[in-house]
Coordinates of C-alpha atoms in Angstrom, one line a residue:
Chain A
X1 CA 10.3 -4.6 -16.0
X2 CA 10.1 -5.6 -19.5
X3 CA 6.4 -6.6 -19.1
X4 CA 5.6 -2.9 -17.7
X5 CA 6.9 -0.7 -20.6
X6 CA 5.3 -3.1 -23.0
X7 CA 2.0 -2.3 -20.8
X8 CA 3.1 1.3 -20.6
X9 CA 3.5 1.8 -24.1
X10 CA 0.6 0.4 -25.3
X11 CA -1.6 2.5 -23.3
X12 CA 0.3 5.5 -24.0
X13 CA -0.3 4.9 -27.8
X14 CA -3.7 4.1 -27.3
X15 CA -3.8 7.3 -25.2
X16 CA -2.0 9.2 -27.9
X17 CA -4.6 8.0 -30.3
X18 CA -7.3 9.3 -28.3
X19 CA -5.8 12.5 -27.7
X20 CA -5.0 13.0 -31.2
X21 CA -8.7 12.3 -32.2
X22 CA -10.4 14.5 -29.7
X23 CA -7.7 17.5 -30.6
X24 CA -8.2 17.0 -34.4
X25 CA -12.6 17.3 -33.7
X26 CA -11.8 20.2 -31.8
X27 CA -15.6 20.2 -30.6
X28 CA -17.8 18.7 -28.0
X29 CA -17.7 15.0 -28.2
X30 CA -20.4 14.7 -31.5
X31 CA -18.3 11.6 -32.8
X32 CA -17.1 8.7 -31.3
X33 CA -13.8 7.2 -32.9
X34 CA -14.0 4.3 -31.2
X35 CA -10.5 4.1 -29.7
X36 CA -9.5 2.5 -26.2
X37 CA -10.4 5.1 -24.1
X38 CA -12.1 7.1 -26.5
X39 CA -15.8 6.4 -25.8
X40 CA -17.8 9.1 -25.9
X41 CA -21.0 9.3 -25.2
X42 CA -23.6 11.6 -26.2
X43 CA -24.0 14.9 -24.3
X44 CA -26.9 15.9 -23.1
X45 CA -28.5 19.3 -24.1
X46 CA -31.0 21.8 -22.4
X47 CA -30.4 19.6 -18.9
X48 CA -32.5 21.1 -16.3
X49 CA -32.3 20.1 -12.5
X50 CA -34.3 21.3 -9.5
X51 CA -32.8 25.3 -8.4
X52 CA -30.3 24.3 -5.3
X53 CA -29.5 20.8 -6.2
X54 CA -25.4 19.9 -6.8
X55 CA -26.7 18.8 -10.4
X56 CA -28.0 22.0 -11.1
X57 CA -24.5 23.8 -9.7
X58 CA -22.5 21.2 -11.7
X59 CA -24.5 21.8 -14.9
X60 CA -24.0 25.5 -14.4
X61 CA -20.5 25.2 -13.8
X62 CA -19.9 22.9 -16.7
X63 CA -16.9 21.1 -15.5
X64 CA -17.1 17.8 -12.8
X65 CA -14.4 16.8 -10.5
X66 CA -14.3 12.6 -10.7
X67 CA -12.3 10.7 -8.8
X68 CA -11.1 7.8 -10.3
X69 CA -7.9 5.3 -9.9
X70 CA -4.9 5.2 -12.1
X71 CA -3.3 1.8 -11.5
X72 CA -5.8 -0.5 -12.8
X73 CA -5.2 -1.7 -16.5
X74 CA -8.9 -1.9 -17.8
X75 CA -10.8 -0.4 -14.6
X76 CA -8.7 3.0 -14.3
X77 CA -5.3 3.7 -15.5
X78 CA -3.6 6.5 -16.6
X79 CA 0.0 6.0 -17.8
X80 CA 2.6 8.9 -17.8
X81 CA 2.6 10.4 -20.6
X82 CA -1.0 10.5 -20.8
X83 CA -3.5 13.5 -19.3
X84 CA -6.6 11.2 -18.8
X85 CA -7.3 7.9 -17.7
X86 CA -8.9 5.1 -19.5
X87 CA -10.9 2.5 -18.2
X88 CA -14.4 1.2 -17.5
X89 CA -14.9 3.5 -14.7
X90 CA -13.4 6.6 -16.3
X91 CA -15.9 5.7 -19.1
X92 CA -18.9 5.7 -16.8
X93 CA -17.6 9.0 -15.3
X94 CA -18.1 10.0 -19.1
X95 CA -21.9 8.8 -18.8
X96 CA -22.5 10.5 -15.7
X97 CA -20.7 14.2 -17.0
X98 CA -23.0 14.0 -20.2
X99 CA -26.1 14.0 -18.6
X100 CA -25.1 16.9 -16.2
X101 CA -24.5 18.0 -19.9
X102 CA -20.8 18.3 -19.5
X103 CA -18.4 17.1 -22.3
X104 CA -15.8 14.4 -21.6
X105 CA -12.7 16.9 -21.9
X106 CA -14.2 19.2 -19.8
X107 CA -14.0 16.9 -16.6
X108 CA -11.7 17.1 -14.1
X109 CA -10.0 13.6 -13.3
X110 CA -8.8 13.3 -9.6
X111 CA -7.0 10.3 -8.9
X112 CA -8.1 8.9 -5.8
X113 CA -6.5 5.1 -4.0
X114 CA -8.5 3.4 -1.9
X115 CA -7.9 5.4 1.4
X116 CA -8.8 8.2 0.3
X117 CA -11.9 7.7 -1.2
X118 CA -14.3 8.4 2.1
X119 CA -11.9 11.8 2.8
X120 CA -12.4 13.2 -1.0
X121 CA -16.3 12.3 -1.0
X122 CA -16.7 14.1 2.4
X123 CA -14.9 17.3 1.9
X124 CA -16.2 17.9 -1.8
X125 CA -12.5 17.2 -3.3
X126 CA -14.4 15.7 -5.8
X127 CA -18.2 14.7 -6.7
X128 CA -17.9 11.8 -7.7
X129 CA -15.7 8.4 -6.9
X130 CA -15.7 6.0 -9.1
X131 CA -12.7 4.0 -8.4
X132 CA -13.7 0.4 -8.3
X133 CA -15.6 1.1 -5.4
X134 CA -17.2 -1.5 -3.6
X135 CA -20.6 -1.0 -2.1
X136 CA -20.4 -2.0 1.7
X137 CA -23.1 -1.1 4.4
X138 CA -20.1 0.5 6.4
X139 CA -19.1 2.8 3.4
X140 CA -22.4 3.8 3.5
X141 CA -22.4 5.2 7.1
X142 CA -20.2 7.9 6.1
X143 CA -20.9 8.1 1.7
X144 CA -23.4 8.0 -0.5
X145 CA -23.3 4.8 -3.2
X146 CA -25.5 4.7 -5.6
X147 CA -25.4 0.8 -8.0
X148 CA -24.0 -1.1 -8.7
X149 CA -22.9 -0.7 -12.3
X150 CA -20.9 -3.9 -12.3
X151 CA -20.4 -7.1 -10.4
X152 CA -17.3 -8.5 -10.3
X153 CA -15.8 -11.3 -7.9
X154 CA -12.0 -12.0 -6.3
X155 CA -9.8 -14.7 -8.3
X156 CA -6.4 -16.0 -8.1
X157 CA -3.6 -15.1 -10.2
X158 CA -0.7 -17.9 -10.0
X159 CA 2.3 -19.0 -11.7
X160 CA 1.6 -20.7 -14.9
X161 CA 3.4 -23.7 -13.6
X162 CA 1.6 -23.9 -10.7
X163 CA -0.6 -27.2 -10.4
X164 CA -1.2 -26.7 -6.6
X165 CA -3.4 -23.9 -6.3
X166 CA -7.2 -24.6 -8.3
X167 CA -9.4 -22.1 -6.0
X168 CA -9.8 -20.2 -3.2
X169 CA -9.9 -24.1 -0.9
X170 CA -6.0 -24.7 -1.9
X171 CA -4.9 -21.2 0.4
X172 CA -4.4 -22.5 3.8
X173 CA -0.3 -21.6 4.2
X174 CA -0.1 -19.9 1.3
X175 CA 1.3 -16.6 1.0
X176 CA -1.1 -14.3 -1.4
X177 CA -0.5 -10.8 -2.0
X178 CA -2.7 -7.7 -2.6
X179 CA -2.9 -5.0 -1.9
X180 CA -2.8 -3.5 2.0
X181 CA -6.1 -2.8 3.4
X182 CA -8.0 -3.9 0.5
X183 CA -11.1 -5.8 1.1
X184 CA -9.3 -9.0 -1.0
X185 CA -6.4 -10.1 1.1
X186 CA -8.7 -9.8 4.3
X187 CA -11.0 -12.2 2.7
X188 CA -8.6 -14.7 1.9
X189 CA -7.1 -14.7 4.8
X190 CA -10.2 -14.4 7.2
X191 CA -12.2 -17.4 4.8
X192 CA -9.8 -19.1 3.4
X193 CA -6.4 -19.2 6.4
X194 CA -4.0 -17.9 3.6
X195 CA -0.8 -15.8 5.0
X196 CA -1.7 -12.1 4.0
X197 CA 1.1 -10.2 1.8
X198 CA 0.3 -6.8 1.2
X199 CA 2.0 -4.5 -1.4
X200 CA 0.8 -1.3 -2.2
X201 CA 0.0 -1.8 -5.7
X202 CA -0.8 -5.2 -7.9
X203 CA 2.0 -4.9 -10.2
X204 CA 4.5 -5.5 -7.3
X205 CA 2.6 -8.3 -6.3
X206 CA 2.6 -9.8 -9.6
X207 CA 6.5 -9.0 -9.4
X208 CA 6.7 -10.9 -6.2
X209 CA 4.5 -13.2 -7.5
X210 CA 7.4 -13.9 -10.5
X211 CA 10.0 -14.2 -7.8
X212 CA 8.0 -16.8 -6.5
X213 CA 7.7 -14.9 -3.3
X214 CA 4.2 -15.4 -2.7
X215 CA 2.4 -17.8 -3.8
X216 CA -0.6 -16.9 -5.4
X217 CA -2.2 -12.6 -6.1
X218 CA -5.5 -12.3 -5.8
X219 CA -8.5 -9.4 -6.4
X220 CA -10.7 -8.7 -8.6
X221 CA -10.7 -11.4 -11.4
X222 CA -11.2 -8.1 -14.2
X223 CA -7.9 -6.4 -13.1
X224 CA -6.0 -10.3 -12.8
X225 CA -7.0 -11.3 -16.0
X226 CA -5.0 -8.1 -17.5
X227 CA -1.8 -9.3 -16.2
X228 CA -2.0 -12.8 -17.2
X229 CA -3.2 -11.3 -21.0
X230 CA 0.2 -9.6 -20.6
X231 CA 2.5 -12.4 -19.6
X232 CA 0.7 -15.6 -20.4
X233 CA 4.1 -18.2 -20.5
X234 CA 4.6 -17.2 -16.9
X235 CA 1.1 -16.4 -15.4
X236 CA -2.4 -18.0 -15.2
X237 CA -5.8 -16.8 -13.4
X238 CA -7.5 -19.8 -11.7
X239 CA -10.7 -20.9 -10.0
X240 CA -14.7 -19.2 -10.2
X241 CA -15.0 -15.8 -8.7
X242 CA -15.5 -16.7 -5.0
X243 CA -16.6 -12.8 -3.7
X244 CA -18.8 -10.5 -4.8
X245 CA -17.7 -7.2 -5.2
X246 CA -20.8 -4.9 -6.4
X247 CA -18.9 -1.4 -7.9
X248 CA -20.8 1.1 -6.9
X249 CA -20.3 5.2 -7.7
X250 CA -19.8 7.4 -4.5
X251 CA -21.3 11.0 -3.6
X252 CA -21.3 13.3 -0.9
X253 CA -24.1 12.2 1.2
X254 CA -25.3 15.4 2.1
X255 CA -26.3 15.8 -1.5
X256 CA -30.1 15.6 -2.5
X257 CA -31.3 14.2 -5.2
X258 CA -28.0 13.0 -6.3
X259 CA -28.3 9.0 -6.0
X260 CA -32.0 9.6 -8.0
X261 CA -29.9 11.0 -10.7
X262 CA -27.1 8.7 -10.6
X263 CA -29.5 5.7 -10.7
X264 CA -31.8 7.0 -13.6
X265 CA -28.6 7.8 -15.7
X266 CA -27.0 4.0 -15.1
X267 CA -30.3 3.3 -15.9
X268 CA -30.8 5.1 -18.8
X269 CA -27.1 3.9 -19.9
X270 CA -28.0 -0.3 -19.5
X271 CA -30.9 0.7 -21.6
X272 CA -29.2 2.6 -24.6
X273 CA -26.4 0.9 -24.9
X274 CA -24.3 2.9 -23.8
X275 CA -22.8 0.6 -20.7
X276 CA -22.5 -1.9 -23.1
X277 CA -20.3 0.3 -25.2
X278 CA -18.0 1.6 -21.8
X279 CA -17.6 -2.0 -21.4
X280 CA -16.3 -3.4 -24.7
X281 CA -14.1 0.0 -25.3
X282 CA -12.2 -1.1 -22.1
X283 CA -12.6 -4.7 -20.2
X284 CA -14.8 -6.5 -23.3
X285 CA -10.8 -5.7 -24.6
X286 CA -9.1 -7.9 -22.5
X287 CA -10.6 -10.8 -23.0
X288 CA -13.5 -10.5 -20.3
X289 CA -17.1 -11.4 -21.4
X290 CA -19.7 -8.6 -21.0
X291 CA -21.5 -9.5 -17.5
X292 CA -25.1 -9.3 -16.9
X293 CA -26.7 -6.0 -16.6
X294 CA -26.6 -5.1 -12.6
X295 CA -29.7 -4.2 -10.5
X296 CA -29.6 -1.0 -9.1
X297 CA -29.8 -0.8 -5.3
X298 CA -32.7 1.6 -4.4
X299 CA -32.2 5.1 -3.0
X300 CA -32.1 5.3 0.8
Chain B
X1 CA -14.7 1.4 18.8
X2 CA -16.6 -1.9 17.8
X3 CA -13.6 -1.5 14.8
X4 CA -11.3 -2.0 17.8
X5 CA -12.9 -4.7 20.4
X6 CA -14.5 -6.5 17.4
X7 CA -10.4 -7.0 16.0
X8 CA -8.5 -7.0 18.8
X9 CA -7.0 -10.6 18.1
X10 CA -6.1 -9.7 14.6
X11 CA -4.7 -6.3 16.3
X12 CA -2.6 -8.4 19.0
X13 CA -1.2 -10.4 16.1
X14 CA -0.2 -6.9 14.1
X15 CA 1.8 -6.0 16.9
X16 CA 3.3 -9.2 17.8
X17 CA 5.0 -9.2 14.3
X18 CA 6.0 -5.2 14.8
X19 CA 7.6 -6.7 17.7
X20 CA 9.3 -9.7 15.9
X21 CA 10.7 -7.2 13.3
X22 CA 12.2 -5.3 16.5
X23 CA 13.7 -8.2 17.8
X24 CA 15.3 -9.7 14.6
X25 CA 16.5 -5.9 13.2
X26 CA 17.5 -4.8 16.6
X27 CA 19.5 -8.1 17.1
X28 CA 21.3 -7.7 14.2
X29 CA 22.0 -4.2 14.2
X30 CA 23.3 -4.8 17.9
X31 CA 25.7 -7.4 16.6
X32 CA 27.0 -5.3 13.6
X33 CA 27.1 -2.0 14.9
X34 CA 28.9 -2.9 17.7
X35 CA 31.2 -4.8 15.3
X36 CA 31.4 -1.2 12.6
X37 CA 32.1 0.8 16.2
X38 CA 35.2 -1.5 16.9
X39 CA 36.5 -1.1 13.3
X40 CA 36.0 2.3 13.3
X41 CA 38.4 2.8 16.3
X42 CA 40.8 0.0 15.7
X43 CA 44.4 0.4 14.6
X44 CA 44.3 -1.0 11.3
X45 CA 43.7 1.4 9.1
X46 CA 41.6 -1.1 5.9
X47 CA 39.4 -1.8 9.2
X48 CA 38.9 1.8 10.1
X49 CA 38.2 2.3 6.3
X50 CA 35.5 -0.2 6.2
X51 CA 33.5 1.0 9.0
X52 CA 33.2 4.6 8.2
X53 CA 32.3 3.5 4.8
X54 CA 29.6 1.3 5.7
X55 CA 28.4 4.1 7.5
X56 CA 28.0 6.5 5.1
X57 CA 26.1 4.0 3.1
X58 CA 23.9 2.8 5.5
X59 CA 23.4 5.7 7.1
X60 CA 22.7 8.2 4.5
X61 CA 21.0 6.1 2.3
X62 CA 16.8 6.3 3.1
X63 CA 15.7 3.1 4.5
X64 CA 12.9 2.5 2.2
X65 CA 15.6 2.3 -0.7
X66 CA 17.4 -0.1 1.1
X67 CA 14.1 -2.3 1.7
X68 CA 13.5 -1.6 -2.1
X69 CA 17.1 -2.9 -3.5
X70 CA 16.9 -6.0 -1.0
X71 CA 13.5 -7.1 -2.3
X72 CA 14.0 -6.1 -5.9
X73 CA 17.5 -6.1 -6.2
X74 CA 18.1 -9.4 -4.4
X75 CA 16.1 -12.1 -5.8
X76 CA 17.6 -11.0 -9.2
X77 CA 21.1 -12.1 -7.6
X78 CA 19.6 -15.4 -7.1
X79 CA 19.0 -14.1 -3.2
X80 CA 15.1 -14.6 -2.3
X81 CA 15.1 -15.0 1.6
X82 CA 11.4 -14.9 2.8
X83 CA 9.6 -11.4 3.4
X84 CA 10.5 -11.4 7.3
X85 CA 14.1 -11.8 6.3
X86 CA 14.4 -9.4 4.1
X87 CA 12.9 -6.9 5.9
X88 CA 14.9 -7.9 9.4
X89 CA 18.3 -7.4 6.8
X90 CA 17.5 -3.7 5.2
X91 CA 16.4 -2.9 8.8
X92 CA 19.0 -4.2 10.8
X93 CA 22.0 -3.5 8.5
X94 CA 20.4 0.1 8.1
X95 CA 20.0 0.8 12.1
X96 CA 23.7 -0.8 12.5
X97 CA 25.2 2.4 11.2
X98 CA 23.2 4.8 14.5
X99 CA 24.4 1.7 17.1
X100 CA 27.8 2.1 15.4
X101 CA 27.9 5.9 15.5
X102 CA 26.5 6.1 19.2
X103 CA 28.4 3.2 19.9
X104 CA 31.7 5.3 18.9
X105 CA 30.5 8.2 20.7
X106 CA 30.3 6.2 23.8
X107 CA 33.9 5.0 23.2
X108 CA 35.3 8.1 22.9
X109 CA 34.1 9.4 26.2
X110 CA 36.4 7.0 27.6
X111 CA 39.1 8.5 29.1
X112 CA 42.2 7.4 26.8
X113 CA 44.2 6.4 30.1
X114 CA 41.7 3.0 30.7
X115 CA 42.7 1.9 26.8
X116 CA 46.6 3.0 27.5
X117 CA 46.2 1.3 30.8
X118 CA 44.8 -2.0 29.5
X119 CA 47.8 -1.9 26.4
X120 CA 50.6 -2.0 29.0
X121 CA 49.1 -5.0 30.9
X122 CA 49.4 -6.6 28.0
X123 CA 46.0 -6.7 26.8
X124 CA 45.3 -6.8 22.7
X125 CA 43.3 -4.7 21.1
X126 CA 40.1 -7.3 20.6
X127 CA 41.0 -8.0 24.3
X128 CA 41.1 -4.0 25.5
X129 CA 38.0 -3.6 23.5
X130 CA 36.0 -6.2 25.0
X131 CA 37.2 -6.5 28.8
X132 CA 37.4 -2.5 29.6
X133 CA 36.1 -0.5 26.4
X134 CA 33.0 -1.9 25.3
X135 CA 31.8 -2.0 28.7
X136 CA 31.8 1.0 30.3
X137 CA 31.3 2.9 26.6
X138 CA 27.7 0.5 26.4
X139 CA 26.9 2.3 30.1
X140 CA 27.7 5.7 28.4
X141 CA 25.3 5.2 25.2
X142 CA 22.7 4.2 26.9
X143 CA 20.2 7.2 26.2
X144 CA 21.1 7.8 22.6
X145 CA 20.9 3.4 22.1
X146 CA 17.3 4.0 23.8
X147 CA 16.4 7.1 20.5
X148 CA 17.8 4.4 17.9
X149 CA 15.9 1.2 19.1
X150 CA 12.3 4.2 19.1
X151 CA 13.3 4.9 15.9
X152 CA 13.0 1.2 14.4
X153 CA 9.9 0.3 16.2
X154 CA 8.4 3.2 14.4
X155 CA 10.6 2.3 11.4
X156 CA 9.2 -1.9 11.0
X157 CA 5.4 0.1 9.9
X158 CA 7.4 0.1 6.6
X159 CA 7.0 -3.6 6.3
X160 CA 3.3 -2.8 6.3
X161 CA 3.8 -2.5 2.4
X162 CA 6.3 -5.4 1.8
X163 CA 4.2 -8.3 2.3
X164 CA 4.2 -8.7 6.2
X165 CA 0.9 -8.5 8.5
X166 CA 2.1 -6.1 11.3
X167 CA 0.6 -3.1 12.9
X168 CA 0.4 -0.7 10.7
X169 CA -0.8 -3.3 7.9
X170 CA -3.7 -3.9 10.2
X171 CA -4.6 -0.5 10.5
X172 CA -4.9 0.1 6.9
X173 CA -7.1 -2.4 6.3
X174 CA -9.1 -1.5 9.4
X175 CA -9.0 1.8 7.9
X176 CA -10.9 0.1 4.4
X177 CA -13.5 -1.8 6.1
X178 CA -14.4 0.8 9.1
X179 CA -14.9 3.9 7.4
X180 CA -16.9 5.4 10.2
X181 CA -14.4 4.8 13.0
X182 CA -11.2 6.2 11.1
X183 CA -9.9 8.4 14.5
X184 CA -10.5 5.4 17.0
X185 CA -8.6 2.9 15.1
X186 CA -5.7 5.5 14.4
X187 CA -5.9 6.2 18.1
X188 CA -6.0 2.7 19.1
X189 CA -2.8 1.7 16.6
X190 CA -1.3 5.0 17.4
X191 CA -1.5 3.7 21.5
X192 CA 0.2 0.3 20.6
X193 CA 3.1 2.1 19.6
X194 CA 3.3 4.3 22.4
X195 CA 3.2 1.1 24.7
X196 CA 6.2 -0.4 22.9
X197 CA 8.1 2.7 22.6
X198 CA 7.2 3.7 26.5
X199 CA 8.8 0.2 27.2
X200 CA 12.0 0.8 26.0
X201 CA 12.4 3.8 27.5
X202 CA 11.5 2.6 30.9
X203 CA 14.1 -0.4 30.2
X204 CA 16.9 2.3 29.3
X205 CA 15.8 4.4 32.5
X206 CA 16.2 1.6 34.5
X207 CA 19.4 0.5 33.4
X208 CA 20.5 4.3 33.4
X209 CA 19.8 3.9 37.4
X210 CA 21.7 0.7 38.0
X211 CA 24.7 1.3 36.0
X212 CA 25.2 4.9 37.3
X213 CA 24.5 3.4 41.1
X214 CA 27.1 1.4 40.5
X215 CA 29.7 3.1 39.0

């Protein structure tokens, strides 16, 4: 418990911060004071998109619906006292609202888990997911995914007195929690013979993981390597990435034109730096080294 | 429905741990509910005490609190029993309260004359309880033993988010990686309930039958 309000409290000041600095500018996003969570980049003027397009209705509009997670310390979190999230995707939602020429505090966060992201996409609850999203070829049956704008891979988090697990090859018997349904604890189960545990978020894994109730956590080594920053006497992330998980952002299918734009604003974001700076506000804090820049998939 | 016939072993396996959870938490809740239903009706008054104390605890209190103080509450106490354990306690200790309360119910449809009957041949109470109560009151709860025993089956998809691989946990991540076939694999789960459930119905209506037949 103790860990949590420490983790709790940080964000909330760092989201206090970045409150207090977008209230005292009192305009649209023309400064950027740097904060944790308070990227933001430069909005677009006179955008024009084709008559009919979503872009063009969003633009009009002025205000975006993203859906994005909240329990995800450097990815997407928002804490309780805090109205927006922070995180790497939240930032990139930031990207994407600019160039529809929409200011960060005029967009709508949604927070969406991992079941719900397919249902939100298809019935318009929101335009865009971007919820550490992993682009799979059966996603993309039913939603649009235009990436990736990171690659990350699945680690292990284990007790820091733990000698007996090194990498994904030490699983077989062991129990490892994540969380239920997630792509993460079928892989290590499926590849690897561990003993699924699933908990519906990390943070009661880790707690189980403290308990010594499983044996090992594992998902994507960017959210792991937050809790072992937090707690590093008693935790430890071990091993090479042994997945690749390319995060991808989602649309309604049905909308044209809308992976094109997507794909030319990541693009336009590797090349101006402006990726690089969502990155270091966020994940580059933690600790994690600032990954090669992705290769967009084409559009379909 | 490739989701479904491409998964059915890891389906199979889902449901044989719903049904391990429904042995273990039904076994125990038979033991102790049928112990709580005795103390509720016994002569000694601490004992009567106890039982309809337990259930108002267990009873009233929501079962996913119960499975949240046994697995955050317990290992703090220097209790850490594995996941299936826990799970079979908060289950079975909660379901004990309904066997004890139907259980009770079933007892006091027995006409008083059988337990005044039983006294003056000499029989004790523990001995009256188990020889001429418990027996026919067991043939009178029947149907409402049959609603309690539905409503843990459907209770153990619980333990799909505390760490155990059962139906409902295979679902979900169904669910993740089939995106497309989100109604067939909730129909196909949905039917392995209905199978289990059906079951014990048809093993209460059969023992309805023979119990009444030979009465």
């Amino acid at each position: 418990m103790k860990i949590r309000r420490t983790k709790i409290a940080v964000i909330a000041a760092a989201a206090a911060l970045t409150l207090a600095g977008c209230g005292d500018a009192g305009d649209d996003g023309d400064s950027s004071d740097g904060g944790n969570g308070g990227f933001t980049p430069e909005v677009a003027e006179d955008v024009t998109f084709d008559d009919g397009t979503r872009m063009a209705e969003l633009a009009d509009a002025g205000t975006v619906k993203i859906g994005v997670k909240y329990d995800q310390p450097g990815i997407g979190f928002k804490s309780a006292t805090s109205d927006t999230p922070v995180g790497f995707d939240p930032n990139m939602g930031k990207i994407l609202a600019a160039q529809l020429g929409i200011p960060a505090d005029k967009i709508e966060w949604v927070e969406t888990i991992s079941d719900n992201r397919e249902p939100f996409l298809q019935n318009s609850t929101v335009d865009f997911v971007i919820a550490s999203y992993s682009i799979t070829d059966e996603r993309r049956q039913v939603v649009g995914q235009a990436g990736p704008y990171y690659v990350t891979g699945q680690q292990l988090l284990v007790a820091a007195d733990d000698d007996s697990i090194n990498g994904p090859d030490d699983l077989s018997g062991k129990k490892v929690c994540s969380v239920t349904g997630s792509t993460s604890i079928k892989t290590v189960e499926e590849e690897y013979g561990a003993t699924p545990a699933g908990f519906d978020t990390y943070s009661e894994c880790v707690e189980q993981l403290k308990t010594g109730s499983v044996d090992a956590v594992t998902t994507d080594g960017a959210i792991l390597a937050g809790y072992a920053a937090e707690d590093p006497d008693a935790l430890k992330v071990v091993g090479e990435p042994f997945s690749e998980e390319r995060y991808g952002i989602g649309y309604n299918k049905d909308q044209a034109g809308m992976c094109d734009f997507i794909n030319t604003t990541l693009e336009g974001a590797f090349e101006d730096g402006e990726w690089e700076a969502a990155f270091d506000d966020t994940l580059g804090k933690g600790g994690i080294d600032l990954p090669e820049t992705p290769t967009l998939d084409p559009c379909p | 429905m490739d989701a479904l016939t491409e998964n059915w072993d890891i389906i199979l396996e889902g449901f044989l741990k719903t049904l391990q959870l429904l042995v273990g938490a039904g076994a125990l809740a038979l033991v102790v509910g049928t112990v709580i239903a005795m103390f509720r009706v016994s002569p000694v008054p601490v004992l009567r005490r106890t039982g309809a104390v337990y259930v108002a605890i267990f009873r009233n209190s929501p079962l996913l609190v119960l499975l949240l103080i046994t697995y955050y509450g317990l290992p703090q106490l220097g209790i850490n029993p594995s996941f299936y354990w826990k799970i079979v306690l908060a289950m079975g200790l909660y379901t004990a309260a309904f066997v004890a309360e139907s259980l009770r119910s079933g007892i006091n449809g027995i006409p008083l004359g059988q337990a005044e009957a039983s006294r003056s041949l000499g029989f004790t109470f523990g001995q009256s309880m188990t020889q001429v109560v418990l027996p026919q009151a067991f043939r009178n709860v029947v149907p409402p033993l049959a609603s309690v025993f539905i409503a843990l089956t459907k209770n153990t998809s619980l333990a799909m988010s505390f760490g155990i691989a059962e139906a409902a946990f295979r679902m979900k991540g169904l669910i993740n990686d089939y995106a497309a076939d989100r109604w067939t694999i909730f129909i196909g789960i949905a039917l392995g309930y209905i199978i289990i459930v059906e079951a014990i119905s048809l093993g209460a209506a059969l023992l309805e039958r023979r119990w009444r037949a030979e009465r």
